[in-house]
Short mmCIF file of C-alpha atoms in Angstrom, two decimals:
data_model
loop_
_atom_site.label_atom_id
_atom_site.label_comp_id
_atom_site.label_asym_id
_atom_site.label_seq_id
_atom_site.Cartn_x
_atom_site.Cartn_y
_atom_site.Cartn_z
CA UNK A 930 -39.91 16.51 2.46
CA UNK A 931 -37.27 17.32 -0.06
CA UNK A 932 -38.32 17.57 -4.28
CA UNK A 933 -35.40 16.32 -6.47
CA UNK A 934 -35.50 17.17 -9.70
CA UNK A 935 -33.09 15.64 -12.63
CA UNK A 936 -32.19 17.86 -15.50
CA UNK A 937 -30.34 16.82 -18.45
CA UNK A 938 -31.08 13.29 -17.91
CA UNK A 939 -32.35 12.28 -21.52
CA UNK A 940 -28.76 13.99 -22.93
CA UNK A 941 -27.24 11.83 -20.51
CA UNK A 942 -28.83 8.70 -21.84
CA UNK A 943 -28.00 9.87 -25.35
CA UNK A 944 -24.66 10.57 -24.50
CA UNK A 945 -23.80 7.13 -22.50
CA UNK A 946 -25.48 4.98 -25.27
CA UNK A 947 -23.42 7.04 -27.85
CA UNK A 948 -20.65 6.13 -26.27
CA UNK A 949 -20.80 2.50 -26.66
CA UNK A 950 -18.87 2.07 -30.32
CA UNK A 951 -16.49 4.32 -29.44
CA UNK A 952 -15.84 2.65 -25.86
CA UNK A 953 -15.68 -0.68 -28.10
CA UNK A 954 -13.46 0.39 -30.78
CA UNK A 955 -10.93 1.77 -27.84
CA UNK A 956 -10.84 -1.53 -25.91
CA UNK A 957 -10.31 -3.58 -29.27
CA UNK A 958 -7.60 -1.29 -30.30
CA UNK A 959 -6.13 -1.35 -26.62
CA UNK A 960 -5.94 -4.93 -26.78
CA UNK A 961 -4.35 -4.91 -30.58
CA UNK A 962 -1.51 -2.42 -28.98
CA UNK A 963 -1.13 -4.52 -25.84
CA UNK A 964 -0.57 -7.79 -27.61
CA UNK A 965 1.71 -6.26 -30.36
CA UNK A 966 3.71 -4.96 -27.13
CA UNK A 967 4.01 -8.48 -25.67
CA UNK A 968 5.17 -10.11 -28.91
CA UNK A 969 7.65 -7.85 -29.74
CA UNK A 970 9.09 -8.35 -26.28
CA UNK A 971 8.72 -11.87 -26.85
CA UNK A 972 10.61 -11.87 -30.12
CA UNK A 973 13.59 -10.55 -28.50
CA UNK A 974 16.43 -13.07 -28.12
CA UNK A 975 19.06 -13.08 -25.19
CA UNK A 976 23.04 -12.81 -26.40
CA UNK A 977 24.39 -15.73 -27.43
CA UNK A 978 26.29 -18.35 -24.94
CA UNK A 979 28.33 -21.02 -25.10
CA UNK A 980 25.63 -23.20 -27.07
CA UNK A 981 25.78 -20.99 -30.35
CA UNK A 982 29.76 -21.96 -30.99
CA UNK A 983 31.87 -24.28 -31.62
CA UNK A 984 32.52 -27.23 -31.16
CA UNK A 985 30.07 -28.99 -32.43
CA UNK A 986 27.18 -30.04 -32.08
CA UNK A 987 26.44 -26.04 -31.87
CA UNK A 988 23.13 -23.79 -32.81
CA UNK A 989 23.55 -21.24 -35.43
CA UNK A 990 20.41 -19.06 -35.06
CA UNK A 991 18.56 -18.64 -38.43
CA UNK A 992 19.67 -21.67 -39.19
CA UNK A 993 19.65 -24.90 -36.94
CA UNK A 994 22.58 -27.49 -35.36
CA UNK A 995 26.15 -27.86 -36.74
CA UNK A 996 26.69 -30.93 -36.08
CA UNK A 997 30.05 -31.21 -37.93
CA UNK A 998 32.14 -29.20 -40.05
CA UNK A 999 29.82 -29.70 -43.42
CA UNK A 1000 26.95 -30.85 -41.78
CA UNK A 1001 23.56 -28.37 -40.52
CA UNK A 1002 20.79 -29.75 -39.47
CA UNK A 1003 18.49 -26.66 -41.07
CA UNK A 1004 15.53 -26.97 -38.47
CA UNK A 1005 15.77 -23.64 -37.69
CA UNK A 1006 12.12 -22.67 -37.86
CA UNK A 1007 12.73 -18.98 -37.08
CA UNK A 1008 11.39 -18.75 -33.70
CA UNK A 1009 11.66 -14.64 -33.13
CA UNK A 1010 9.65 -13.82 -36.13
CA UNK A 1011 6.79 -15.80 -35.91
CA UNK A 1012 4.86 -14.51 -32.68
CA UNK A 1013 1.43 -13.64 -33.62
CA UNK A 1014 -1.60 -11.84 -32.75
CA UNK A 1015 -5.70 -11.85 -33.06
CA UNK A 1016 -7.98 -10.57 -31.11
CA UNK A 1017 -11.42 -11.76 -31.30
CA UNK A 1018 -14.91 -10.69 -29.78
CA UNK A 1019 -17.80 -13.25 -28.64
CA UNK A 1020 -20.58 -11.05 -27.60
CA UNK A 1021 -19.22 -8.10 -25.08
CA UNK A 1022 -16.19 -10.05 -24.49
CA UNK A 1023 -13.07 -8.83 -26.32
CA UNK A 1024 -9.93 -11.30 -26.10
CA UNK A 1025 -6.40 -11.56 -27.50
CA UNK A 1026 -4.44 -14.46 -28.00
CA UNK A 1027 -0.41 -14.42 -28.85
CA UNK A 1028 0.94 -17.48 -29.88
CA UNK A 1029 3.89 -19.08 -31.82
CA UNK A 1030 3.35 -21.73 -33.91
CA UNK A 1031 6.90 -23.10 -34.19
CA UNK A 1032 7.16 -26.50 -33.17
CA UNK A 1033 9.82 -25.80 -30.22
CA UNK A 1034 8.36 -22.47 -29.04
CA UNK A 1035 7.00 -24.55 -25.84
CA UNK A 1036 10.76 -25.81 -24.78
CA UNK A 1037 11.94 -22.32 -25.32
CA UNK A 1038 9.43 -20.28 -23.83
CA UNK A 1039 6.41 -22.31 -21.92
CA UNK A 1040 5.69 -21.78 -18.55
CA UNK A 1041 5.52 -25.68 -18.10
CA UNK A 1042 7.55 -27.21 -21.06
CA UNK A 1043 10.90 -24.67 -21.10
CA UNK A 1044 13.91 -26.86 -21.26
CA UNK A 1045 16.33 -26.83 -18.17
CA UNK A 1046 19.00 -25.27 -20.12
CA UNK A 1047 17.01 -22.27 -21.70
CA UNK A 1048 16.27 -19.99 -18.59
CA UNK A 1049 20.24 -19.75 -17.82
CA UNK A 1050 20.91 -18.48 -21.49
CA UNK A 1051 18.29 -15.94 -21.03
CA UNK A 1052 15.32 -17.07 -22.29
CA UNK A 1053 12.45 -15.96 -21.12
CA UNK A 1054 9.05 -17.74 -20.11
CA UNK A 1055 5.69 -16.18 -21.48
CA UNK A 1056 4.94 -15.52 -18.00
CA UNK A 1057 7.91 -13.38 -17.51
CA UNK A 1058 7.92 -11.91 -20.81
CA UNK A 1059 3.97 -10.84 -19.96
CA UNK A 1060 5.40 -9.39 -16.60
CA UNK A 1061 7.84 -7.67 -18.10
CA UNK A 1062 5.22 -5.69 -20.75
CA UNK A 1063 2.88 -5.02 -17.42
CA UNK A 1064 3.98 -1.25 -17.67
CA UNK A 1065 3.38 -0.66 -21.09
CA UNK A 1066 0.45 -2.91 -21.36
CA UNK A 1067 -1.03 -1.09 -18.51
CA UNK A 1068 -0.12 2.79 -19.92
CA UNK A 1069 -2.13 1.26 -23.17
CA UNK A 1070 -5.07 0.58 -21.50
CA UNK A 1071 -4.98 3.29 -19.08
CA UNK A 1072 -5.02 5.76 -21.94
CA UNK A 1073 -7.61 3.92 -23.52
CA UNK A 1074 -9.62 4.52 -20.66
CA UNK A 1075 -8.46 8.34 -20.39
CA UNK A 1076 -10.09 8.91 -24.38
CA UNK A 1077 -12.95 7.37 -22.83
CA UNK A 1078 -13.86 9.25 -20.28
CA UNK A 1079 -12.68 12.65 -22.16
CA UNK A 1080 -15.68 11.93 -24.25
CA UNK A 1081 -17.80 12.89 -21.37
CA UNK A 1082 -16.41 16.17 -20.18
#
């Protein structure tokens, strides 16, 4: 018959529970990090091709179609600089959302809804974009987890 006894188990308790906020406060700010990592990626263009000069009808970025010597169209909505961000929490669950609100951000850069044309000029889908932050995205959380767990040593 073997006697087992636990010492140190109430500090424990205190300790874990403790640790809650701070474990909360590190995912939140994880996820803040991880999408500002993915939108600037996102809000990188490729170089220019063959579409952005003349002749016309060609796209002057910032600015929309040249459709003739005088004439811009001026729909440019400014598609690089207006990825956002929010993360949200609904009970333990903490979630982040980017998104673009530009009308044509889903025929540049959709997964389902990219134009033909775009992924040749080097624009990328938000799937590959995401793929492409993994690494940092990952080192974020991964150090996130490291703060964690230093709290317990």
């Amino acid at each position: 018959m073997f006697d087992i006894q636990v010492i140190g188990d109430a500090e424990l308790e205190a300790k874990i529970m403790a640790s809650i906020p701070i474990l909360d406060k590190l995912a939140s700010v994880a996820m803040q990090s991880s999408l500002d990592v993915v939108a600037k990626e996102a809000s990188k263009y490729p170089p220019e091709s063959e579409a952005n000069f003349p002749p016309e009808p060609y796209y002057i970025r910032g600015v929309g179609t040249q459709s003739s010597q005088e004439s811009n169209r001026e729909e440019s909505e400014q598609l690089g600089q207006n990825w956002n961000v929010s993360v949200s929490r609904v009970g333990k669950d903490i979630t982040g959302r980017i998104f673009n609100a530009v009308s044509y951000a889903p025929w540049v850069h959709g997964d389902t809804k990219q134009a033909t044309f775009h992924a040749p000029r080097g624009w990328r889908t938000m799937s590959k974009i995401t793929e492409d932050s993994k690494i940092r995205v990952f080192g974020i959380f991964s150090g996130a987890v490291r703060a964690f767990t230093s709290f317990f040593r």
